[in-house]
mmCIF file of C-alpha atoms and ligand atoms in Angstrom:
data_model
loop_
_atom_site.group_PDB
_atom_site.id
_atom_site.type_symbol
_atom_site.label_atom_id
_atom_site.label_comp_id
_atom_site.label_asym_id
_atom_site.label_seq_id
_atom_site.Cartn_x
_atom_site.Cartn_y
_atom_site.Cartn_z
ATOM 1 C CA MET A 627 -41.595 94.512 76.122
ATOM 2 C CA GLN A 628 -38.552 94.666 73.908
ATOM 3 C CA SER A 629 -36.578 91.428 74.044
ATOM 4 C CA SER A 630 -33.357 93.241 73.124
ATOM 5 C CA HIS A 631 -33.241 94.812 76.593
ATOM 6 C CA SER A 632 -32.186 91.503 78.095
ATOM 7 C CA PHE A 633 -28.889 91.922 76.222
ATOM 8 C CA ASN A 634 -26.212 94.176 77.680
ATOM 9 C CA GLU A 635 -24.661 97.015 75.790
ATOM 10 C CA THR A 636 -21.007 96.438 74.850
ATOM 11 C CA PRO A 637 -18.686 99.214 76.073
ATOM 12 C CA ARG A 638 -16.706 100.814 73.266
ATOM 13 C CA ASN A 639 -12.934 100.502 73.480
ATOM 14 C CA SER A 640 -10.228 102.757 72.093
ATOM 15 C CA PRO A 641 -9.860 104.186 69.530
ATOM 16 C CA TRP A 642 -13.646 104.297 69.166
ATOM 17 C CA ALA A 643 -14.772 105.354 72.650
ATOM 18 C CA GLU A 644 -15.182 108.976 71.544
ATOM 19 C CA VAL A 645 -16.778 108.349 68.150
ATOM 20 C CA ALA A 646 -20.114 110.149 67.965
ATOM 21 C CA PRO A 647 -23.063 107.744 68.259
ATOM 22 C CA GLU A 648 -24.484 108.982 64.940
ATOM 23 C CA ASP A 649 -21.262 107.847 63.255
ATOM 24 C CA TRP A 650 -20.884 104.575 65.156
ATOM 25 C CA ASN A 651 -24.507 103.667 64.434
ATOM 26 C CA ASN A 652 -24.177 104.554 60.758
ATOM 27 C CA TRP A 653 -23.447 101.492 58.636
ATOM 28 C CA LYS A 654 -21.580 103.512 56.022
ATOM 29 C CA TRP A 655 -19.260 104.873 58.723
ATOM 30 C CA GLN A 656 -18.676 101.309 59.928
ATOM 31 C CA LEU A 657 -17.792 100.163 56.395
ATOM 32 C CA LYS A 658 -15.529 103.134 55.734
ATOM 33 C CA ASN A 659 -13.642 102.494 58.969
ATOM 34 C CA ARG A 660 -13.153 98.762 58.543
ATOM 35 C CA ILE A 661 -9.841 97.238 59.524
ATOM 36 C CA THR A 662 -8.344 96.046 56.255
ATOM 37 C CA LYS A 663 -4.581 96.471 56.735
ATOM 38 C CA LEU A 664 -1.926 94.816 58.830
ATOM 39 C CA GLU A 665 -0.798 98.182 60.265
ATOM 40 C CA GLN A 666 -4.311 98.991 61.453
ATOM 41 C CA LEU A 667 -4.650 95.624 63.114
ATOM 42 C CA GLU A 668 -1.240 95.968 64.772
ATOM 43 C CA SER A 669 -2.200 99.325 66.208
ATOM 44 C CA LEU A 670 -5.128 97.633 67.987
ATOM 45 C CA ILE A 671 -3.790 94.283 69.165
ATOM 46 C CA GLU A 672 -0.503 92.562 69.623
ATOM 47 C CA LEU A 673 -0.513 89.999 66.818
ATOM 48 C CA THR A 674 0.993 86.551 67.157
ATOM 49 C CA SER A 675 3.586 85.720 64.503
ATOM 50 C CA GLU A 676 1.087 83.304 62.920
ATOM 51 C CA GLU A 677 -1.449 86.103 62.608
ATOM 52 C CA ARG A 678 1.080 88.594 61.316
ATOM 53 C CA LYS A 679 2.182 86.218 58.532
ATOM 54 C CA GLY A 680 -1.465 85.428 57.809
ATOM 55 C CA CYS A 681 -2.199 89.113 57.242
ATOM 56 C CA LEU A 682 0.701 89.419 54.812
ATOM 57 C CA PHE A 683 -0.831 86.675 52.675
ATOM 58 C CA ALA A 684 -4.482 87.637 53.074
ATOM 59 C CA ASP A 685 -4.669 89.690 49.894
ATOM 60 C CA LYS A 686 -3.753 86.621 47.848
ATOM 61 C CA LYS A 687 -6.461 84.415 49.312
ATOM 62 C CA LEU A 688 -9.275 86.123 51.174
ATOM 63 C CA ALA A 689 -9.105 89.798 52.041
ATOM 64 C CA LEU A 690 -8.814 91.026 55.608
ATOM 65 C CA ALA A 691 -11.815 93.130 56.626
ATOM 66 C CA ILE A 692 -13.372 93.586 60.069
ATOM 67 C CA THR A 693 -15.982 96.186 60.997
ATOM 68 C CA PRO A 694 -15.085 98.296 64.069
ATOM 69 C CA TYR A 695 -18.358 97.122 65.673
ATOM 70 C CA PHE A 696 -17.388 93.437 65.383
ATOM 71 C CA PHE A 697 -13.751 94.011 66.286
ATOM 72 C CA ASN A 698 -14.878 95.831 69.422
ATOM 73 C CA LEU A 699 -16.307 92.529 70.724
ATOM 74 C CA ILE A 700 -12.823 90.968 70.890
ATOM 75 C CA ASN A 701 -11.126 90.596 74.263
ATOM 76 C CA ARG A 702 -7.790 91.980 73.082
ATOM 77 C CA LYS A 703 -5.716 90.288 75.763
ATOM 78 C CA ASP A 704 -6.862 86.841 74.661
ATOM 79 C CA THR A 705 -5.125 85.415 71.572
ATOM 80 C CA LEU A 706 -7.737 82.610 71.600
ATOM 81 C CA ASP A 707 -10.736 84.951 71.689
ATOM 82 C CA PRO A 708 -13.547 83.238 69.703
ATOM 83 C CA ILE A 709 -14.306 86.340 67.624
ATOM 84 C CA ARG A 710 -10.644 87.017 66.913
ATOM 85 C CA LEU A 711 -10.233 83.434 65.662
ATOM 86 C CA GLN A 712 -13.070 83.919 63.155
ATOM 87 C CA VAL A 713 -11.813 87.089 61.456
ATOM 88 C CA VAL A 714 -8.073 87.585 62.044
ATOM 89 C CA PRO A 715 -6.041 85.749 59.359
ATOM 90 C CA LYS A 716 -3.492 83.088 60.303
ATOM 91 C CA VAL A 717 -0.583 81.679 58.322
ATOM 92 C CA GLN A 718 -2.221 78.210 58.457
ATOM 93 C CA GLU A 719 -4.678 79.490 55.825
ATOM 94 C CA THR A 720 -1.885 79.357 53.276
ATOM 95 C CA THR A 721 -1.322 75.611 53.615
ATOM 96 C CA THR A 722 -3.473 73.051 51.842
ATOM 97 C CA ALA A 723 -4.113 69.586 53.270
ATOM 98 C CA PRO A 724 -4.577 66.757 50.722
ATOM 99 C CA GLU A 725 -8.328 66.463 51.405
ATOM 100 C CA GLU A 726 -8.950 70.190 50.958
ATOM 101 C CA LEU A 727 -10.601 71.760 47.924
ATOM 102 C CA LEU A 728 -11.013 75.218 46.411
ATOM 103 C CA ASP A 729 -14.683 74.450 45.706
ATOM 104 C CA PRO A 730 -15.352 72.138 48.669
ATOM 105 C CA VAL A 731 -19.047 71.465 48.089
ATOM 106 C CA GLY A 732 -18.886 71.206 44.296
ATOM 107 C CA GLU A 733 -20.845 74.360 43.478
ATOM 108 C CA ASP A 734 -19.132 75.157 40.186
ATOM 109 C CA ASP A 735 -20.192 71.799 38.721
ATOM 110 C CA THR A 736 -23.863 72.492 39.370
ATOM 111 C CA SER A 737 -23.849 76.062 38.086
ATOM 112 C CA PRO A 738 -25.897 76.376 34.863
ATOM 113 C CA VAL A 739 -25.248 80.129 34.523
ATOM 114 C CA GLU A 740 -22.902 82.464 36.366
ATOM 115 C CA GLY A 741 -24.225 83.191 39.867
ATOM 116 C CA ILE A 742 -26.720 80.306 40.050
ATOM 117 C CA VAL A 743 -26.075 76.988 41.818
ATOM 118 C CA HIS A 744 -28.856 74.548 40.966
ATOM 119 C CA ARG A 745 -28.200 71.393 42.993
ATOM 120 C CA TYR A 746 -31.672 70.516 44.267
ATOM 121 C CA PRO A 747 -34.436 70.355 41.637
ATOM 122 C CA ASP A 748 -36.846 72.761 43.341
ATOM 123 C CA ARG A 749 -34.499 75.434 44.657
ATOM 124 C CA VAL A 750 -31.484 77.521 43.685
ATOM 125 C CA LEU A 751 -28.682 79.357 45.374
ATOM 126 C CA PHE A 752 -28.381 82.789 43.746
ATOM 127 C CA LEU A 753 -25.015 84.495 44.345
ATOM 128 C CA VAL A 754 -25.746 88.190 43.939
ATOM 129 C CA THR A 755 -22.538 89.816 45.167
ATOM 130 C CA ASP A 756 -18.948 88.884 45.992
ATOM 131 C CA ARG A 757 -18.531 91.268 48.930
ATOM 132 C CA CYS A 758 -19.103 90.918 52.682
ATOM 133 C CA ALA A 759 -18.917 93.384 55.574
ATOM 134 C CA SER A 760 -16.169 91.279 57.193
ATOM 135 C CA TYR A 761 -14.533 88.055 56.015
ATOM 136 C CA CYS A 762 -14.803 84.758 57.912
ATOM 137 C CA ARG A 763 -11.440 83.007 57.699
ATOM 138 C CA TYR A 764 -13.094 79.629 56.995
ATOM 139 C CA CYS A 765 -15.271 80.991 54.164
ATOM 140 C CA THR A 766 -16.546 78.199 51.952
ATOM 141 C CA ARG A 767 -16.643 80.582 48.976
ATOM 142 C CA SER A 768 -13.253 82.192 49.504
ATOM 143 C CA ARG A 769 -12.493 81.314 45.861
ATOM 144 C CA LEU A 770 -14.915 83.989 44.735
ATOM 145 C CA VAL A 771 -15.582 86.447 47.550
ATOM 146 C CA SER A 772 -13.454 89.545 48.236
ATOM 147 C CA ASN A 773 -11.867 89.230 44.800
ATOM 148 C CA ALA A 774 -8.500 88.182 46.243
ATOM 149 C CA GLN A 775 -8.138 85.163 43.932
ATOM 150 C CA ASP A 776 -8.307 85.335 40.139
ATOM 151 C CA TYR A 777 -11.728 83.737 40.005
ATOM 152 C CA ASN A 778 -13.334 86.542 38.010
ATOM 153 C CA PHE A 779 -16.781 86.310 39.476
ATOM 154 C CA HIS A 780 -18.962 89.147 38.208
ATOM 155 C CA PRO A 781 -22.419 88.876 39.668
ATOM 156 C CA LYS A 782 -25.041 89.858 37.112
ATOM 157 C CA PHE A 783 -28.585 89.717 38.387
ATOM 158 C CA ASP A 784 -30.309 89.614 35.064
ATOM 159 C CA ILE A 785 -28.774 86.345 33.883
ATOM 160 C CA GLY A 786 -29.777 84.665 37.162
ATOM 161 C CA LEU A 787 -33.282 86.136 37.107
ATOM 162 C CA GLU A 788 -33.752 84.968 33.528
ATOM 163 C CA TYR A 789 -32.671 81.441 34.484
ATOM 164 C CA ILE A 790 -35.186 81.373 37.356
ATOM 165 C CA ARG A 791 -37.972 82.701 35.093
ATOM 166 C CA ASN A 792 -37.255 79.989 32.539
ATOM 167 C CA ASN A 793 -37.219 77.089 35.008
ATOM 168 C CA PRO A 794 -40.690 76.608 36.501
ATOM 169 C CA GLN A 795 -39.544 73.818 38.832
ATOM 170 C CA ILE A 796 -37.727 76.448 40.934
ATOM 171 C CA ARG A 797 -40.034 77.289 43.839
ATOM 172 C CA ASP A 798 -37.373 78.434 46.334
ATOM 173 C CA VAL A 799 -34.642 81.046 45.799
ATOM 174 C CA LEU A 800 -31.827 81.538 48.288
ATOM 175 C CA LEU A 801 -30.016 84.848 47.834
ATOM 176 C CA SER A 802 -26.441 84.695 49.021
ATOM 177 C CA GLY A 803 -22.944 85.651 47.900
ATOM 178 C CA GLY A 804 -21.033 87.453 49.371
ATOM 179 C CA ASP A 805 -23.614 89.177 51.510
ATOM 180 C CA PRO A 806 -26.771 90.379 49.736
ATOM 181 C CA LEU A 807 -27.530 92.934 52.464
ATOM 182 C CA LEU A 808 -24.362 94.825 51.602
ATOM 183 C CA MET A 809 -26.115 95.972 48.437
ATOM 184 C CA SER A 810 -28.105 99.196 48.349
ATOM 185 C CA ASN A 811 -31.785 99.210 49.282
ATOM 186 C CA ASN A 812 -32.561 100.010 45.639
ATOM 187 C CA LYS A 813 -30.796 96.908 44.355
ATOM 188 C CA ILE A 814 -32.360 94.698 47.023
ATOM 189 C CA GLU A 815 -35.784 96.068 46.203
ATOM 190 C CA TYR A 816 -35.220 95.477 42.486
ATOM 191 C CA LEU A 817 -34.192 91.860 43.067
ATOM 192 C CA LEU A 818 -37.059 91.061 45.417
ATOM 193 C CA SER A 819 -39.673 92.724 43.238
ATOM 194 C CA GLU A 820 -38.418 90.888 40.135
ATOM 195 C CA LEU A 821 -38.488 87.561 42.013
ATOM 196 C CA ARG A 822 -42.009 88.280 43.291
ATOM 197 C CA LYS A 823 -43.199 88.714 39.696
ATOM 198 C CA ILE A 824 -42.223 85.112 38.928
ATOM 199 C CA LYS A 825 -45.344 83.026 39.590
ATOM 200 C CA HIS A 826 -43.550 79.746 40.398
ATOM 201 C CA VAL A 827 -41.256 81.310 43.036
ATOM 202 C CA GLN A 828 -43.054 80.588 46.321
ATOM 203 C CA PHE A 829 -40.258 81.019 48.821
ATOM 204 C CA ILE A 830 -37.505 83.637 49.040
ATOM 205 C CA ARG A 831 -34.761 83.689 51.623
ATOM 206 C CA ILE A 832 -31.555 85.624 52.206
ATOM 207 C CA GLY A 833 -28.353 84.229 53.710
ATOM 208 C CA SER A 834 -26.601 87.090 55.497
ATOM 209 C CA ARG A 835 -24.096 87.756 58.246
ATOM 210 C CA ILE A 836 -24.815 91.502 58.143
ATOM 211 C CA PRO A 837 -26.910 91.447 61.360
ATOM 212 C CA VAL A 838 -23.812 90.019 63.096
ATOM 213 C CA PHE A 839 -21.030 92.069 61.452
ATOM 214 C CA LEU A 840 -22.941 95.263 60.748
ATOM 215 C CA PRO A 841 -26.276 95.355 62.625
ATOM 216 C CA GLN A 842 -26.529 99.107 61.869
ATOM 217 C CA ARG A 843 -27.392 98.118 58.275
ATOM 218 C CA ILE A 844 -30.841 96.861 59.319
ATOM 219 C CA ASP A 845 -32.410 100.277 58.828
ATOM 220 C CA GLU A 846 -35.953 101.461 58.319
ATOM 221 C CA GLY A 847 -35.672 101.574 54.542
ATOM 222 C CA LEU A 848 -34.584 97.934 54.402
ATOM 223 C CA CYS A 849 -37.341 96.864 56.788
ATOM 224 C CA GLU A 850 -39.940 98.613 54.608
ATOM 225 C CA ILE A 851 -38.724 96.576 51.619
ATOM 226 C CA PHE A 852 -39.179 93.330 53.569
ATOM 227 C CA LYS A 853 -42.671 94.381 54.630
ATOM 228 C CA LYS A 854 -43.588 95.251 51.055
ATOM 229 C CA HIS A 855 -42.150 92.184 49.313
ATOM 230 C CA GLY A 856 -42.446 89.623 52.118
ATOM 231 C CA PRO A 857 -42.533 86.981 53.262
ATOM 232 C CA VAL A 858 -38.763 86.962 52.996
ATOM 233 C CA TRP A 859 -36.994 84.522 55.318
ATOM 234 C CA MET A 860 -33.460 85.058 56.574
ATOM 235 C CA SER A 861 -30.615 82.780 57.658
ATOM 236 C CA ILE A 862 -28.062 84.582 59.776
ATOM 237 C CA HIS A 863 -24.695 83.173 60.867
ATOM 238 C CA VAL A 864 -23.824 83.341 64.578
ATOM 239 C CA ASN A 865 -21.177 80.986 65.963
ATOM 240 C CA HIS A 866 -20.559 82.060 69.545
ATOM 241 C CA PRO A 867 -22.617 83.598 72.387
ATOM 242 C CA ASN A 868 -20.234 86.601 72.466
ATOM 243 C CA GLU A 869 -21.770 87.654 69.132
ATOM 244 C CA CYS A 870 -25.211 87.920 70.781
ATOM 245 C CA THR A 871 -25.104 91.624 71.612
ATOM 246 C CA ARG A 872 -27.757 94.251 72.231
ATOM 247 C CA GLU A 873 -27.189 95.475 68.662
ATOM 248 C CA LEU A 874 -27.754 92.025 67.130
ATOM 249 C CA ALA A 875 -30.872 91.546 69.279
ATOM 250 C CA GLU A 876 -32.212 94.906 68.090
ATOM 251 C CA ALA A 877 -31.497 94.087 64.447
ATOM 252 C CA CYS A 878 -33.312 90.736 64.794
ATOM 253 C CA GLU A 879 -36.198 92.459 66.503
ATOM 254 C CA LYS A 880 -36.558 94.944 63.643
ATOM 255 C CA LEU A 881 -36.444 92.119 61.119
ATOM 256 C CA ALA A 882 -38.962 90.047 63.047
ATOM 257 C CA PHE A 883 -41.307 93.031 63.400
ATOM 258 C CA SER A 884 -41.028 93.466 59.617
ATOM 259 C CA GLY A 885 -42.310 89.939 59.141
ATOM 260 C CA VAL A 886 -38.962 88.221 58.498
ATOM 261 C CA PRO A 887 -38.666 84.775 60.136
ATOM 262 C CA ILE A 888 -35.013 84.245 61.108
ATOM 263 C CA GLY A 889 -32.990 81.050 61.326
ATOM 264 C CA ASN A 890 -29.354 80.655 62.305
ATOM 265 C CA GLN A 891 -26.596 78.651 60.673
ATOM 266 C CA SER A 892 -23.492 77.954 62.747
ATOM 267 C CA VAL A 893 -20.284 76.278 61.665
ATOM 268 C CA LEU A 894 -18.639 73.902 64.117
ATOM 269 C CA LEU A 895 -15.162 75.418 64.609
ATOM 270 C CA LYS A 896 -12.252 74.185 66.677
ATOM 271 C CA GLY A 897 -11.528 76.351 69.721
ATOM 272 C CA ILE A 898 -14.540 78.543 68.946
ATOM 273 C CA ASN A 899 -17.720 76.570 69.563
ATOM 274 C CA ASN A 900 -16.884 72.847 69.607
ATOM 275 C CA ASN A 901 -18.124 72.628 73.165
ATOM 276 C CA ALA A 902 -21.564 71.684 74.507
ATOM 277 C CA ASP A 903 -21.739 74.484 77.099
ATOM 278 C CA ILE A 904 -20.860 77.166 74.547
ATOM 279 C CA MET A 905 -23.329 75.767 72.044
ATOM 280 C CA ARG A 906 -26.093 75.588 74.661
ATOM 281 C CA SER A 907 -25.485 79.183 75.688
ATOM 282 C CA LEU A 908 -25.529 80.259 72.007
ATOM 283 C CA ILE A 909 -28.802 78.565 71.095
ATOM 284 C CA HIS A 910 -30.548 79.830 74.238
ATOM 285 C CA LYS A 911 -29.508 83.387 73.390
ATOM 286 C CA LEU A 912 -30.708 82.917 69.819
ATOM 287 C CA LEU A 913 -34.175 81.871 71.000
ATOM 288 C CA MET A 914 -34.304 84.986 73.196
ATOM 289 C CA MET A 915 -33.670 87.020 70.021
ATOM 290 C CA ARG A 916 -36.510 85.233 68.125
ATOM 291 C CA VAL A 917 -33.954 83.303 66.076
ATOM 292 C CA ARG A 918 -34.530 79.596 65.429
ATOM 293 C CA PRO A 919 -31.285 77.557 65.211
ATOM 294 C CA TYR A 920 -31.492 75.934 61.749
ATOM 295 C CA TYR A 921 -28.264 74.182 60.761
ATOM 296 C CA LEU A 922 -25.012 73.351 62.514
ATOM 297 C CA TYR A 923 -22.477 72.697 59.760
ATOM 298 C CA GLN A 924 -19.465 70.491 59.852
ATOM 299 C CA CYS A 925 -16.734 72.830 58.492
ATOM 300 C CA ASP A 926 -16.328 72.351 54.738
ATOM 301 C CA LEU A 927 -13.007 71.059 53.411
ATOM 302 C CA ILE A 928 -11.985 74.501 52.199
ATOM 303 C CA THR A 929 -8.285 75.066 51.530
ATOM 304 C CA GLY A 930 -6.403 76.287 54.588
ATOM 305 C CA SER A 931 -9.095 75.361 57.132
ATOM 306 C CA ALA A 932 -7.434 72.391 58.866
ATOM 307 C CA HIS A 933 -6.649 74.453 61.976
ATOM 308 C CA LEU A 934 -10.358 75.253 62.435
ATOM 309 C CA ARG A 935 -11.941 71.922 61.531
ATOM 310 C CA THR A 936 -13.124 69.407 64.114
ATOM 311 C CA ASP A 937 -13.915 65.721 64.128
ATOM 312 C CA PRO A 938 -17.591 65.411 63.066
ATOM 313 C CA ARG A 939 -18.150 63.034 65.994
ATOM 314 C CA GLU A 940 -17.777 66.073 68.274
ATOM 315 C CA GLY A 941 -20.817 67.587 66.570
ATOM 316 C CA ILE A 942 -22.833 64.405 67.144
ATOM 317 C CA LYS A 943 -21.886 64.453 70.847
ATOM 318 C CA ILE A 944 -22.925 68.092 71.142
ATOM 319 C CA ILE A 945 -26.333 67.387 69.571
ATOM 320 C CA GLU A 946 -26.749 64.371 71.853
ATOM 321 C CA SER A 947 -26.055 66.581 74.877
ATOM 322 C CA LEU A 948 -28.787 69.012 73.766
ATOM 323 C CA ARG A 949 -31.637 66.837 72.453
ATOM 324 C CA GLY A 950 -34.145 66.198 75.231
ATOM 325 C CA HIS A 951 -32.092 68.307 77.644
ATOM 326 C CA THR A 952 -33.303 71.639 76.295
ATOM 327 C CA THR A 953 -36.087 73.198 74.192
ATOM 328 C CA GLY A 954 -36.569 71.343 70.937
ATOM 329 C CA TYR A 955 -36.811 74.655 69.045
ATOM 330 C CA ALA A 956 -33.247 75.445 70.151
ATOM 331 C CA ILE A 957 -31.640 72.437 68.509
ATOM 332 C CA PRO A 958 -30.142 72.849 65.039
ATOM 333 C CA GLN A 959 -29.823 70.020 62.531
ATOM 334 C CA PHE A 960 -26.179 68.974 62.300
ATOM 335 C CA VAL A 961 -25.199 68.467 58.637
ATOM 336 C CA ILE A 962 -22.229 67.712 56.459
ATOM 337 C CA ASP A 963 -22.361 69.450 53.080
ATOM 338 C CA ALA A 964 -20.935 66.495 51.200
ATOM 339 C CA PRO A 965 -17.625 67.108 49.397
ATOM 340 C CA GLY A 966 -18.120 66.868 45.656
ATOM 341 C CA GLY A 967 -21.664 68.216 45.523
ATOM 342 C CA GLY A 968 -23.854 65.711 47.387
ATOM 343 C CA GLY A 969 -25.689 68.440 49.246
ATOM 344 C CA LYS A 970 -26.411 68.701 52.949
ATOM 345 C CA ILE A 971 -26.651 65.347 54.692
ATOM 346 C CA PRO A 972 -28.139 65.181 58.221
ATOM 347 C CA ILE A 973 -25.820 63.619 60.797
ATOM 348 C CA ASN A 974 -27.671 62.492 63.910
ATOM 349 C CA PRO A 975 -26.952 60.665 67.143
ATOM 350 C CA ASN A 976 -28.276 57.146 66.869
ATOM 351 C CA TYR A 977 -31.454 56.754 68.922
ATOM 352 C CA ILE A 978 -32.526 53.546 67.162
ATOM 353 C CA GLN A 979 -31.025 50.503 68.854
ATOM 354 C CA SER A 980 -32.660 47.907 66.617
ATOM 355 C CA VAL A 981 -35.647 47.256 64.401
ATOM 356 C CA THR A 982 -37.140 43.787 64.857
ATOM 357 C CA GLU A 983 -40.052 42.255 62.992
ATOM 358 C CA ASP A 984 -42.375 43.491 65.735
ATOM 359 C CA ALA A 985 -40.971 46.724 67.070
ATOM 360 C CA ILE A 986 -38.558 49.582 66.823
ATOM 361 C CA ILE A 987 -36.289 49.627 69.874
ATOM 362 C CA MET A 988 -35.123 53.114 70.854
ATOM 363 C CA LYS A 989 -32.974 54.873 73.386
ATOM 364 C CA ASN A 990 -34.225 58.147 74.925
ATOM 365 C CA TYR A 991 -32.156 61.176 75.941
ATOM 366 C CA GLU A 992 -31.393 59.571 79.323
ATOM 367 C CA GLY A 993 -30.163 56.366 77.709
ATOM 368 C CA LYS A 994 -33.243 54.358 78.725
ATOM 369 C CA THR A 995 -34.650 51.824 76.300
ATOM 370 C CA TYR A 996 -38.183 51.985 74.861
ATOM 371 C CA SER A 997 -39.983 50.174 72.084
ATOM 372 C CA TYR A 998 -42.781 51.034 69.695
ATOM 373 C CA PRO A 999 -44.718 48.174 68.055
ATOM 374 C CA LEU A 1000 -44.708 47.930 64.280
ATOM 375 C CA LYS A 1001 -48.045 46.072 64.095
ATOM 376 C CA PRO A 1002 -51.013 45.245 66.361
ATOM 377 C CA THR A 1003 -49.859 42.936 69.133
ATOM 378 C CA GLY A 1004 -53.072 41.007 70.013
ATOM 379 C CA ILE A 1005 -56.849 41.016 69.787
ATOM 380 C CA VAL A 1006 -58.272 44.435 68.918
ATOM 381 C CA LYS A 1007 -60.795 45.450 71.606
ATOM 382 C CA ASN A 1008 -63.393 48.178 71.595
ATOM 383 C CA ASN A 1009 -61.949 50.810 73.914
ATOM 384 C CA LEU A 1010 -65.194 52.656 74.599
ATOM 385 C CA SER A 1011 -66.457 52.196 78.155
ATOM 386 C CA ASN A 1012 -70.108 51.981 77.093
ATOM 387 C CA PRO A 1013 -70.372 51.103 73.409
ATOM 388 C CA GLU A 1014 -74.201 51.125 73.379
ATOM 389 C CA LEU A 1015 -74.277 54.820 74.150
ATOM 390 C CA ILE A 1016 -71.884 55.677 71.338
ATOM 391 C CA GLN A 1017 -73.395 53.351 68.732
ATOM 392 C CA PRO A 1018 -76.162 55.764 67.548
ATOM 393 C CA MET A 1019 -73.542 58.410 66.837
ATOM 394 C CA LEU A 1020 -71.540 56.036 64.649
ATOM 395 C CA THR A 1021 -74.462 54.909 62.484
HETATM 396 C C1 PLP B 462 -27.879 74.926 51.283
HETATM 397 C C2 PLP B 462 -28.286 75.004 49.890
HETATM 398 C C3 PLP B 462 -29.624 75.149 49.542
HETATM 399 C C4 PLP B 462 -30.738 75.225 50.568
HETATM 400 O O1 PLP B 462 -30.849 74.028 51.273
HETATM 401 P P1 PLP B 462 -31.955 73.864 52.423
HETATM 402 O O2 PLP B 462 -31.684 72.526 53.034
HETATM 403 O O3 PLP B 462 -33.293 73.963 51.742
HETATM 404 O O4 PLP B 462 -31.753 74.988 53.392
HETATM 405 C C5 PLP B 462 -29.947 75.206 48.203
HETATM 406 N N1 PLP B 462 -28.998 75.099 47.244
HETATM 407 C C6 PLP B 462 -27.706 74.935 47.554
HETATM 408 C C7 PLP B 462 -26.719 74.818 46.463
HETATM 409 C C8 PLP B 462 -27.299 74.900 48.882
HETATM 410 O O5 PLP B 462 -25.999 74.773 49.193
#
């Protein structure tokens, strides 16, 4: 039984309805036909003036790029469509609020060599490319991806690999970027095989939105590489149930059948998924695709993101509405990646009402109060019904 069959196929809209399936399902065709220019976008949807101005500025900040596959999921009549809001630029991106930062989670300060962020002692973030299949308008690394700003990031694998080889405390390597799966199978195979040769590297994972933007990329050749060099874990990035298509389900299925455990990282975004019903629908769909919700991120304080950021207390409320009310596996950990480089800090609803000398007093998901003793509360009794019978077994 293929789980992907519980997901409906998305009808193709103009101008792609007549594209031959072998083109549409070819990831290189999808990349070649990306929407990258204002005129292309205007031929497909009626842009608001905010969007139009946003597109004019996009090349100075974060390039415009949307795969036809992903664009096809937009309801074109709806200017508030949750997919549209993630990938169509808006003029608000060009304004900077006082709290906003170009490097919102302080990565540059913890970068020992170009391409490596070494914040936690035992693991590194390894930025292997600056390109993505499509660009998320709230990208936390917009300073370096898409090459729109003068950041001059030139990913060089060998410097990063050498750093990992020389630092035996690194047991976990997270490949990210940009999107590592945009690289050729040859490059991916080279990277994974070099990492596998390093004895102290125990855990390898890839952060990628390719299964969401360009599911066609998850081809047989790539799956063979994961089988050969696995276990490789993957964190994908799905924000809204509308992204959970037949194609994404099939891509996840291929990855899972190649031995890749998949987690999901969502970003809490205003008007997109800051709503308990939407989040519940998303995480249920993810479980049906064998994807374990991993993190829910408070949106980083990236420049030009004020229009998409929410109050973190909304995230706490959403988690509170899920915990106990649905499958524990479905519930992501809500985190704030602390501005200035503090790393990811878990933000949880408060289930502890008080801790006394004798007990921890807690509230359950229904709001009822329970306590758990901190030490024995009376005389310790033998709880066996007939101790004489058991005694020979104990001696
Ligand atoms: C998120 C992140 C990691 C991985 O953190 P986990 O909690 O293990 O998923 C590692 N390094 C950096 C710099 C990160 O931002």
